[in-house]
Amino acid sequence: MEKYIVARHFINNEESLNEFEKGIDNLIIGLGLSKRYKLNFGLKLTTNDNINEELREKIKKKLEGLPLNLWLLYDPKNRGSGVSFRQIVFNPTFYEKKYIIGSIDIDQLSVKGDSLELLIELMEKVEKENTLYAPGSRDIQVKLAVYEKNSNLRKIHELFHSLAISSEKLIVKDDKYGLNADAAYKKIGESTTGVSIFNTTHPNYPELMNYTMRMARIADLTGFAGEYYTAIRSSLLGGISTGYIRAKENKFYHKKDEQTEKEGITNMIITQTRELGRTDIRNLLEKTIKENRNMGIISEFYDKSEVEFIRDLMLKGLMSN
């Protein structure tokens, strides 16, 4: 079965443009290896509506120089990360011809060493096991914010989603590539990682697409909630394959003081959970958050007061509907 790796990126300043240029170099190298690995490559690029003309012209020139055999979807309007995600994983290009489709943040794409091989291995695992979804588990200490305490808050938030799916489905059984992985993710599992693989030949893939599109009409899934929902709904419709990928540390282009960053994270957790509460996974999510046993599991790795703080934020989001 043919496989597609689609890198996605959002440009809103010079730093993110520089990251894009590095990612393009990786994609071009990948295209050179495509016949050997029977791979296709693509790019989903989004730009901020308010970037200046100089930056927009640089982007235009870069796009004009792309190889013709690179699949491209360019959206000059920022419609949100959740929309960008759906534009890849539910694109007619892929489900009409039947592919294993991998969506990967461009700053996580690497073709050096065994990075590409591990990604292909996970895609082949999805095909062999005939599963619907696979998150690429990160083999490093994950950093989700500039400041460590704030990063921990975001990780706790993600771990509640993992528990909604169940650790049994998400933990990577073969640990040889995860020796340096985050202890909490190794024990509980990762559900959304920046690397998402979907099997468009799975019998329930059309149902997943229909569920997601229907929920996007009653809830705002333009943000992270779109990816959270799709991962959790996938686990209810089909099997999940797991495996480690060679991850890179996240880049943060806008540095803020610790309190401002925390306020942004707090607001994100409340609003994204509120939107999930408007979907058909509300009851599952609420049950997961309220389960005392889950509090205990996450508290093995993080301060109990932080876990309680995130639990309360998520409940606040759910109850605001």
JSON list of C-alpha atoms in Angstrom, two decimals, residues 36-218:
[
{"chain": "A", "resi": 36, "resn": "ARG", "atom": "CA", "xyz": [13.71, 3.32, -2.25]},
{"chain": "A", "resi": 37, "resn": "TYR", "atom": "CA", "xyz": [11.08, 3.45, 0.49]},
{"chain": "A", "resi": 38, "resn": "LYS", "atom": "CA", "xyz": [7.97, 3.59, -1.75]},
{"chain": "A", "resi": 39, "resn": "LEU", "atom": "CA", "xyz": [6.97, 6.88, -0.17]},
{"chain": "A", "resi": 40, "resn": "ASN", "atom": "CA", "xyz": [5.22, 10.04, -1.27]},
{"chain": "A", "resi": 41, "resn": "PHE", "atom": "CA", "xyz": [5.82, 13.38, 0.41]},
{"chain": "A", "resi": 42, "resn": "GLY", "atom": "CA", "xyz": [3.63, 16.41, 0.85]},
{"chain": "A", "resi": 43, "resn": "LEU", "atom": "CA", "xyz": [3.46, 19.82, 2.51]},
{"chain": "A", "resi": 44, "resn": "LYS", "atom": "CA", "xyz": [0.58, 21.61, 4.20]},
{"chain": "A", "resi": 45, "resn": "LEU", "atom": "CA", "xyz": [1.56, 25.23, 4.77]},
{"chain": "A", "resi": 46, "resn": "THR", "atom": "CA", "xyz": [-0.46, 27.89, 6.56]},
{"chain": "A", "resi": 47, "resn": "THR", "atom": "CA", "xyz": [0.52, 31.51, 7.05]},
{"chain": "A", "resi": 48, "resn": "ASN", "atom": "CA", "xyz": [-0.67, 34.16, 9.44]},
{"chain": "A", "resi": 49, "resn": "ASP", "atom": "CA", "xyz": [-3.11, 36.60, 7.86]},
{"chain": "A", "resi": 50, "resn": "ASN", "atom": "CA", "xyz": [-1.11, 39.57, 9.18]},
{"chain": "A", "resi": 51, "resn": "ILE", "atom": "CA", "xyz": [2.44, 38.80, 8.02]},
{"chain": "A", "resi": 52, "resn": "ASN", "atom": "CA", "xyz": [4.14, 41.65, 6.17]},
{"chain": "A", "resi": 53, "resn": "GLU", "atom": "CA", "xyz": [4.58, 41.75, 2.40]},
{"chain": "A", "resi": 54, "resn": "GLU", "atom": "CA", "xyz": [8.33, 41.12, 2.59]},
{"chain": "A", "resi": 55, "resn": "LEU", "atom": "CA", "xyz": [7.78, 37.88, 4.48]},
{"chain": "A", "resi": 56, "resn": "ARG", "atom": "CA", "xyz": [4.94, 36.86, 2.17]},
{"chain": "A", "resi": 57, "resn": "GLU", "atom": "CA", "xyz": [7.17, 37.41, -0.86]},
{"chain": "A", "resi": 58, "resn": "LYS", "atom": "CA", "xyz": [9.90, 35.20, 0.65]},
{"chain": "A", "resi": 59, "resn": "ILE", "atom": "CA", "xyz": [7.33, 32.45, 1.19]},
{"chain": "A", "resi": 60, "resn": "LYS", "atom": "CA", "xyz": [6.07, 32.81, -2.39]},
{"chain": "A", "resi": 61, "resn": "LYS", "atom": "CA", "xyz": [9.58, 32.41, -3.82]},
{"chain": "A", "resi": 62, "resn": "LYS", "atom": "CA", "xyz": [10.21, 29.37, -1.65]},
{"chain": "A", "resi": 63, "resn": "LEU", "atom": "CA", "xyz": [6.99, 27.74, -2.80]},
{"chain": "A", "resi": 64, "resn": "GLU", "atom": "CA", "xyz": [7.76, 28.47, -6.46]},
{"chain": "A", "resi": 65, "resn": "GLY", "atom": "CA", "xyz": [10.99, 26.52, -6.11]},
{"chain": "A", "resi": 66, "resn": "LEU", "atom": "CA", "xyz": [9.41, 23.36, -4.71]},
{"chain": "A", "resi": 67, "resn": "PRO", "atom": "CA", "xyz": [9.74, 20.11, -6.69]},
{"chain": "A", "resi": 68, "resn": "LEU", "atom": "CA", "xyz": [6.68, 19.30, -8.81]},
{"chain": "A", "resi": 69, "resn": "ASN", "atom": "CA", "xyz": [6.36, 15.83, -7.28]},
{"chain": "A", "resi": 70, "resn": "LEU", "atom": "CA", "xyz": [5.82, 17.28, -3.80]},
{"chain": "A", "resi": 71, "resn": "TRP", "atom": "CA", "xyz": [2.10, 17.35, -2.94]},
{"chain": "A", "resi": 72, "resn": "LEU", "atom": "CA", "xyz": [1.26, 20.88, -1.76]},
{"chain": "A", "resi": 73, "resn": "LEU", "atom": "CA", "xyz": [-1.67, 22.44, 0.04]},
{"chain": "A", "resi": 74, "resn": "TYR", "atom": "CA", "xyz": [-1.11, 26.12, 0.81]},
{"chain": "A", "resi": 75, "resn": "ASP", "atom": "CA", "xyz": [-3.58, 28.12, 2.86]},
{"chain": "A", "resi": 76, "resn": "PRO", "atom": "CA", "xyz": [-2.70, 31.83, 3.26]},
{"chain": "A", "resi": 77, "resn": "LYS", "atom": "CA", "xyz": [-5.34, 32.18, 5.96]},
{"chain": "A", "resi": 78, "resn": "ASN", "atom": "CA", "xyz": [-4.87, 30.85, 9.50]},
{"chain": "A", "resi": 79, "resn": "ARG", "atom": "CA", "xyz": [-7.96, 28.74, 10.15]},
{"chain": "A", "resi": 80, "resn": "GLY", "atom": "CA", "xyz": [-6.50, 26.98, 13.19]},
{"chain": "A", "resi": 81, "resn": "SER", "atom": "CA", "xyz": [-4.34, 23.91, 13.83]},
{"chain": "A", "resi": 82, "resn": "GLY", "atom": "CA", "xyz": [-7.37, 21.63, 13.99]},
{"chain": "A", "resi": 83, "resn": "VAL", "atom": "CA", "xyz": [-8.49, 22.66, 10.51]},
{"chain": "A", "resi": 84, "resn": "SER", "atom": "CA", "xyz": [-4.99, 22.19, 9.12]},
{"chain": "A", "resi": 85, "resn": "PHE", "atom": "CA", "xyz": [-4.91, 18.71, 10.68]},
{"chain": "A", "resi": 86, "resn": "ARG", "atom": "CA", "xyz": [-8.23, 17.72, 9.08]},
{"chain": "A", "resi": 87, "resn": "GLN", "atom": "CA", "xyz": [-7.15, 19.15, 5.72]},
{"chain": "A", "resi": 88, "resn": "ILE", "atom": "CA", "xyz": [-4.44, 16.49, 5.73]},
{"chain": "A", "resi": 89, "resn": "VAL", "atom": "CA", "xyz": [-5.93, 13.38, 7.33]},
{"chain": "A", "resi": 90, "resn": "PHE", "atom": "CA", "xyz": [-9.33, 13.67, 5.65]},
{"chain": "A", "resi": 91, "resn": "ASN", "atom": "CA", "xyz": [-8.16, 15.01, 2.31]},
{"chain": "A", "resi": 92, "resn": "PRO", "atom": "CA", "xyz": [-9.89, 13.41, -0.73]},
{"chain": "A", "resi": 93, "resn": "THR", "atom": "CA", "xyz": [-6.45, 12.91, -2.31]},
{"chain": "A", "resi": 94, "resn": "PHE", "atom": "CA", "xyz": [-5.72, 10.21, 0.23]},
{"chain": "A", "resi": 95, "resn": "TYR", "atom": "CA", "xyz": [-8.97, 8.48, 1.05]},
{"chain": "A", "resi": 96, "resn": "GLU", "atom": "CA", "xyz": [-10.07, 8.11, -2.58]},
{"chain": "A", "resi": 97, "resn": "LYS", "atom": "CA", "xyz": [-6.87, 6.29, -3.59]},
{"chain": "A", "resi": 98, "resn": "LYS", "atom": "CA", "xyz": [-6.29, 4.57, -0.22]},
{"chain": "A", "resi": 99, "resn": "TYR", "atom": "CA", "xyz": [-3.06, 5.43, 1.54]},
{"chain": "A", "resi": 100, "resn": "ILE", "atom": "CA", "xyz": [-1.41, 5.17, 4.90]},
{"chain": "A", "resi": 101, "resn": "ILE", "atom": "CA", "xyz": [-1.19, 8.88, 5.65]},
{"chain": "A", "resi": 102, "resn": "GLY", "atom": "CA", "xyz": [1.22, 10.42, 8.14]},
{"chain": "A", "resi": 103, "resn": "SER", "atom": "CA", "xyz": [0.77, 14.00, 9.35]},
{"chain": "A", "resi": 104, "resn": "ILE", "atom": "CA", "xyz": [3.93, 15.36, 10.96]},
{"chain": "A", "resi": 105, "resn": "ASP", "atom": "CA", "xyz": [4.88, 18.80, 12.24]},
{"chain": "A", "resi": 106, "resn": "ILE", "atom": "CA", "xyz": [7.67, 20.01, 9.97]},
{"chain": "A", "resi": 107, "resn": "ASP", "atom": "CA", "xyz": [10.02, 20.72, 12.89]},
{"chain": "A", "resi": 108, "resn": "GLN", "atom": "CA", "xyz": [9.70, 17.03, 13.84]},
{"chain": "A", "resi": 109, "resn": "LEU", "atom": "CA", "xyz": [10.53, 15.72, 10.36]},
{"chain": "A", "resi": 110, "resn": "SER", "atom": "CA", "xyz": [13.99, 14.24, 10.01]},
{"chain": "A", "resi": 111, "resn": "VAL", "atom": "CA", "xyz": [15.49, 12.05, 7.30]},
{"chain": "A", "resi": 112, "resn": "LYS", "atom": "CA", "xyz": [18.83, 11.56, 9.04]},
{"chain": "A", "resi": 113, "resn": "GLY", "atom": "CA", "xyz": [20.06, 8.34, 10.64]},
{"chain": "A", "resi": 114, "resn": "ASP", "atom": "CA", "xyz": [17.24, 5.93, 11.43]},
{"chain": "A", "resi": 115, "resn": "SER", "atom": "CA", "xyz": [14.60, 8.67, 11.84]},
{"chain": "A", "resi": 116, "resn": "LEU", "atom": "CA", "xyz": [12.88, 8.03, 8.52]},
{"chain": "A", "resi": 117, "resn": "GLU", "atom": "CA", "xyz": [13.14, 4.26, 8.95]},
{"chain": "A", "resi": 118, "resn": "LEU", "atom": "CA", "xyz": [11.37, 4.39, 12.32]},
{"chain": "A", "resi": 119, "resn": "LEU", "atom": "CA", "xyz": [8.57, 6.50, 10.88]},
{"chain": "A", "resi": 120, "resn": "ILE", "atom": "CA", "xyz": [8.15, 4.11, 7.95]},
{"chain": "A", "resi": 121, "resn": "GLU", "atom": "CA", "xyz": [8.25, 1.16, 10.36]},
{"chain": "A", "resi": 122, "resn": "LEU", "atom": "CA", "xyz": [5.33, 2.62, 12.29]},
{"chain": "A", "resi": 123, "resn": "MET", "atom": "CA", "xyz": [3.37, 3.21, 9.07]},
{"chain": "A", "resi": 124, "resn": "GLU", "atom": "CA", "xyz": [4.02, -0.38, 8.00]},
{"chain": "A", "resi": 125, "resn": "LYS", "atom": "CA", "xyz": [2.87, -1.56, 11.42]},
{"chain": "A", "resi": 126, "resn": "VAL", "atom": "CA", "xyz": [-0.44, 0.24, 10.91]},
{"chain": "A", "resi": 127, "resn": "GLU", "atom": "CA", "xyz": [-0.86, -1.54, 7.58]},
{"chain": "A", "resi": 128, "resn": "LYS", "atom": "CA", "xyz": [0.15, -4.97, 8.91]},
{"chain": "A", "resi": 129, "resn": "GLU", "atom": "CA", "xyz": [-2.03, -4.75, 12.03]},
{"chain": "A", "resi": 130, "resn": "ASN", "atom": "CA", "xyz": [-4.86, -3.07, 10.08]},
{"chain": "A", "resi": 131, "resn": "THR", "atom": "CA", "xyz": [-5.30, -0.46, 12.79]},
{"chain": "A", "resi": 132, "resn": "LEU", "atom": "CA", "xyz": [-6.98, 2.89, 12.29]},
{"chain": "A", "resi": 133, "resn": "TYR", "atom": "CA", "xyz": [-4.54, 5.21, 14.04]},
{"chain": "A", "resi": 134, "resn": "ALA", "atom": "CA", "xyz": [-1.01, 5.45, 15.38]},
{"chain": "A", "resi": 135, "resn": "PRO", "atom": "CA", "xyz": [0.56, 8.30, 17.35]},
{"chain": "A", "resi": 136, "resn": "GLY", "atom": "CA", "xyz": [4.35, 8.43, 17.04]},
{"chain": "A", "resi": 137, "resn": "SER", "atom": "CA", "xyz": [5.55, 8.26, 20.64]},
{"chain": "A", "resi": 138, "resn": "ARG", "atom": "CA", "xyz": [8.39, 10.68, 21.35]},
{"chain": "A", "resi": 139, "resn": "ASP", "atom": "CA", "xyz": [11.74, 9.20, 22.40]},
{"chain": "A", "resi": 140, "resn": "ILE", "atom": "CA", "xyz": [12.90, 12.29, 24.33]},
{"chain": "A", "resi": 141, "resn": "GLN", "atom": "CA", "xyz": [12.05, 14.31, 27.42]},
{"chain": "A", "resi": 142, "resn": "VAL", "atom": "CA", "xyz": [9.11, 16.28, 26.06]},
{"chain": "A", "resi": 143, "resn": "LYS", "atom": "CA", "xyz": [8.99, 20.06, 26.46]},
{"chain": "A", "resi": 144, "resn": "LEU", "atom": "CA", "xyz": [5.59, 21.66, 25.85]},
{"chain": "A", "resi": 145, "resn": "ALA", "atom": "CA", "xyz": [6.31, 25.15, 27.21]},
{"chain": "A", "resi": 146, "resn": "VAL", "atom": "CA", "xyz": [9.31, 27.39, 27.81]},
{"chain": "A", "resi": 147, "resn": "TYR", "atom": "CA", "xyz": [9.12, 27.01, 31.60]},
{"chain": "A", "resi": 148, "resn": "GLU", "atom": "CA", "xyz": [9.28, 23.55, 33.18]},
{"chain": "A", "resi": 149, "resn": "LYS", "atom": "CA", "xyz": [6.30, 23.97, 35.51]},
{"chain": "A", "resi": 150, "resn": "ASN", "atom": "CA", "xyz": [4.13, 25.16, 32.65]},
{"chain": "A", "resi": 151, "resn": "SER", "atom": "CA", "xyz": [5.35, 22.31, 30.47]},
{"chain": "A", "resi": 152, "resn": "ASN", "atom": "CA", "xyz": [4.31, 19.88, 33.21]},
{"chain": "A", "resi": 153, "resn": "LEU", "atom": "CA", "xyz": [0.82, 21.38, 33.28]},
{"chain": "A", "resi": 154, "resn": "ARG", "atom": "CA", "xyz": [0.42, 20.75, 29.57]},
{"chain": "A", "resi": 155, "resn": "LYS", "atom": "CA", "xyz": [1.72, 17.20, 29.91]},
{"chain": "A", "resi": 156, "resn": "ILE", "atom": "CA", "xyz": [-0.74, 16.45, 32.71]},
{"chain": "A", "resi": 157, "resn": "HIS", "atom": "CA", "xyz": [-3.51, 17.75, 30.45]},
{"chain": "A", "resi": 158, "resn": "GLU", "atom": "CA", "xyz": [-2.41, 15.41, 27.64]},
{"chain": "A", "resi": 159, "resn": "LEU", "atom": "CA", "xyz": [-2.17, 12.47, 30.03]},
{"chain": "A", "resi": 160, "resn": "PHE", "atom": "CA", "xyz": [-5.84, 12.78, 30.97]},
{"chain": "A", "resi": 161, "resn": "HIS", "atom": "CA", "xyz": [-6.61, 12.35, 27.26]},
{"chain": "A", "resi": 162, "resn": "SER", "atom": "CA", "xyz": [-4.34, 9.29, 27.15]},
{"chain": "A", "resi": 163, "resn": "LEU", "atom": "CA", "xyz": [-6.22, 7.77, 30.07]},
{"chain": "A", "resi": 164, "resn": "ALA", "atom": "CA", "xyz": [-9.51, 8.42, 28.27]},
{"chain": "A", "resi": 165, "resn": "ILE", "atom": "CA", "xyz": [-8.18, 6.16, 25.51]},
{"chain": "A", "resi": 166, "resn": "SER", "atom": "CA", "xyz": [-6.47, 3.74, 27.97]},
{"chain": "A", "resi": 167, "resn": "SER", "atom": "CA", "xyz": [-2.81, 3.08, 28.61]},
{"chain": "A", "resi": 168, "resn": "GLU", "atom": "CA", "xyz": [-3.19, -0.49, 27.41]},
{"chain": "A", "resi": 169, "resn": "LYS", "atom": "CA", "xyz": [-3.83, 0.82, 23.91]},
{"chain": "A", "resi": 170, "resn": "LEU", "atom": "CA", "xyz": [-1.16, 3.53, 23.92]},
{"chain": "A", "resi": 171, "resn": "ILE", "atom": "CA", "xyz": [1.97, 2.36, 25.71]},
{"chain": "A", "resi": 172, "resn": "VAL", "atom": "CA", "xyz": [4.78, 1.11, 23.48]},
{"chain": "A", "resi": 173, "resn": "LYS", "atom": "CA", "xyz": [5.45, -2.53, 24.32]},
{"chain": "A", "resi": 174, "resn": "ASP", "atom": "CA", "xyz": [8.85, -2.65, 22.60]},
{"chain": "A", "resi": 175, "resn": "ASP", "atom": "CA", "xyz": [10.88, -0.16, 24.63]},
{"chain": "A", "resi": 176, "resn": "LYS", "atom": "CA", "xyz": [14.28, -0.42, 22.92]},
{"chain": "A", "resi": 177, "resn": "TYR", "atom": "CA", "xyz": [13.92, 3.02, 21.31]},
{"chain": "A", "resi": 178, "resn": "GLY", "atom": "CA", "xyz": [12.31, 4.69, 24.31]},
{"chain": "A", "resi": 179, "resn": "LEU", "atom": "CA", "xyz": [15.13, 4.55, 26.83]},
{"chain": "A", "resi": 180, "resn": "ASN", "atom": "CA", "xyz": [15.22, 8.36, 27.13]},
{"chain": "A", "resi": 181, "resn": "ALA", "atom": "CA", "xyz": [11.47, 8.92, 26.80]},
{"chain": "A", "resi": 182, "resn": "ASP", "atom": "CA", "xyz": [9.40, 10.79, 29.37]},
{"chain": "A", "resi": 183, "resn": "ALA", "atom": "CA", "xyz": [8.67, 8.44, 32.28]},
{"chain": "A", "resi": 184, "resn": "ALA", "atom": "CA", "xyz": [5.02, 9.51, 32.52]},
{"chain": "A", "resi": 185, "resn": "TYR", "atom": "CA", "xyz": [4.38, 8.96, 28.83]},
{"chain": "A", "resi": 186, "resn": "LYS", "atom": "CA", "xyz": [6.13, 5.57, 28.96]},
{"chain": "A", "resi": 187, "resn": "LYS", "atom": "CA", "xyz": [3.84, 4.43, 31.77]},
{"chain": "A", "resi": 188, "resn": "ILE", "atom": "CA", "xyz": [0.58, 6.08, 30.64]},
{"chain": "A", "resi": 189, "resn": "GLY", "atom": "CA", "xyz": [1.00, 6.52, 26.88]},
{"chain": "A", "resi": 190, "resn": "GLU", "atom": "CA", "xyz": [0.79, 9.38, 24.37]},
{"chain": "A", "resi": 191, "resn": "SER", "atom": "CA", "xyz": [-2.28, 10.17, 22.29]},
{"chain": "A", "resi": 192, "resn": "THR", "atom": "CA", "xyz": [-1.33, 13.32, 20.33]},
{"chain": "A", "resi": 193, "resn": "THR", "atom": "CA", "xyz": [2.33, 13.94, 19.58]},
{"chain": "A", "resi": 194, "resn": "GLY", "atom": "CA", "xyz": [2.74, 15.97, 16.40]},
{"chain": "A", "resi": 195, "resn": "VAL", "atom": "CA", "xyz": [3.08, 12.71, 14.45]},
{"chain": "A", "resi": 196, "resn": "SER", "atom": "CA", "xyz": [-0.26, 11.11, 13.54]},
{"chain": "A", "resi": 197, "resn": "ILE", "atom": "CA", "xyz": [-0.71, 8.16, 11.19]},
{"chain": "A", "resi": 198, "resn": "PHE", "atom": "CA", "xyz": [-4.07, 7.11, 9.75]},
{"chain": "A", "resi": 199, "resn": "ASN", "atom": "CA", "xyz": [-5.12, 4.11, 7.70]},
{"chain": "A", "resi": 200, "resn": "THR", "atom": "CA", "xyz": [-7.56, 5.24, 5.01]},
{"chain": "A", "resi": 201, "resn": "THR", "atom": "CA", "xyz": [-8.27, 1.59, 4.07]},
{"chain": "A", "resi": 202, "resn": "HIS", "atom": "CA", "xyz": [-9.60, 0.76, 7.54]},
{"chain": "A", "resi": 203, "resn": "PRO", "atom": "CA", "xyz": [-13.33, -0.05, 7.34]},
{"chain": "A", "resi": 204, "resn": "ASN", "atom": "CA", "xyz": [-14.10, 2.58, 10.00]},
{"chain": "A", "resi": 205, "resn": "TYR", "atom": "CA", "xyz": [-12.03, 5.39, 8.49]},
{"chain": "A", "resi": 206, "resn": "PRO", "atom": "CA", "xyz": [-15.08, 6.86, 6.68]},
{"chain": "A", "resi": 207, "resn": "GLU", "atom": "CA", "xyz": [-16.98, 6.71, 9.97]},
{"chain": "A", "resi": 208, "resn": "LEU", "atom": "CA", "xyz": [-14.15, 8.53, 11.75]},
{"chain": "A", "resi": 209, "resn": "MET", "atom": "CA", "xyz": [-14.24, 11.23, 9.09]},
{"chain": "A", "resi": 210, "resn": "ASN", "atom": "CA", "xyz": [-18.02, 11.57, 9.35]},
{"chain": "A", "resi": 211, "resn": "TYR", "atom": "CA", "xyz": [-17.93, 11.75, 13.16]},
{"chain": "A", "resi": 212, "resn": "THR", "atom": "CA", "xyz": [-15.21, 14.40, 13.10]},
{"chain": "A", "resi": 213, "resn": "MET", "atom": "CA", "xyz": [-16.87, 16.55, 10.45]},
{"chain": "A", "resi": 214, "resn": "ARG", "atom": "CA", "xyz": [-20.22, 16.33, 12.22]},
{"chain": "A", "resi": 215, "resn": "MET", "atom": "CA", "xyz": [-18.73, 17.31, 15.57]},
{"chain": "A", "resi": 216, "resn": "ALA", "atom": "CA", "xyz": [-16.88, 20.21, 13.91]},
{"chain": "A", "resi": 217, "resn": "ARG", "atom": "CA", "xyz": [-20.29, 21.68, 13.11]},
{"chain": "A", "resi": 218, "resn": "ILE", "atom": "CA", "xyz": [-21.45, 21.71, 16.74]}
]
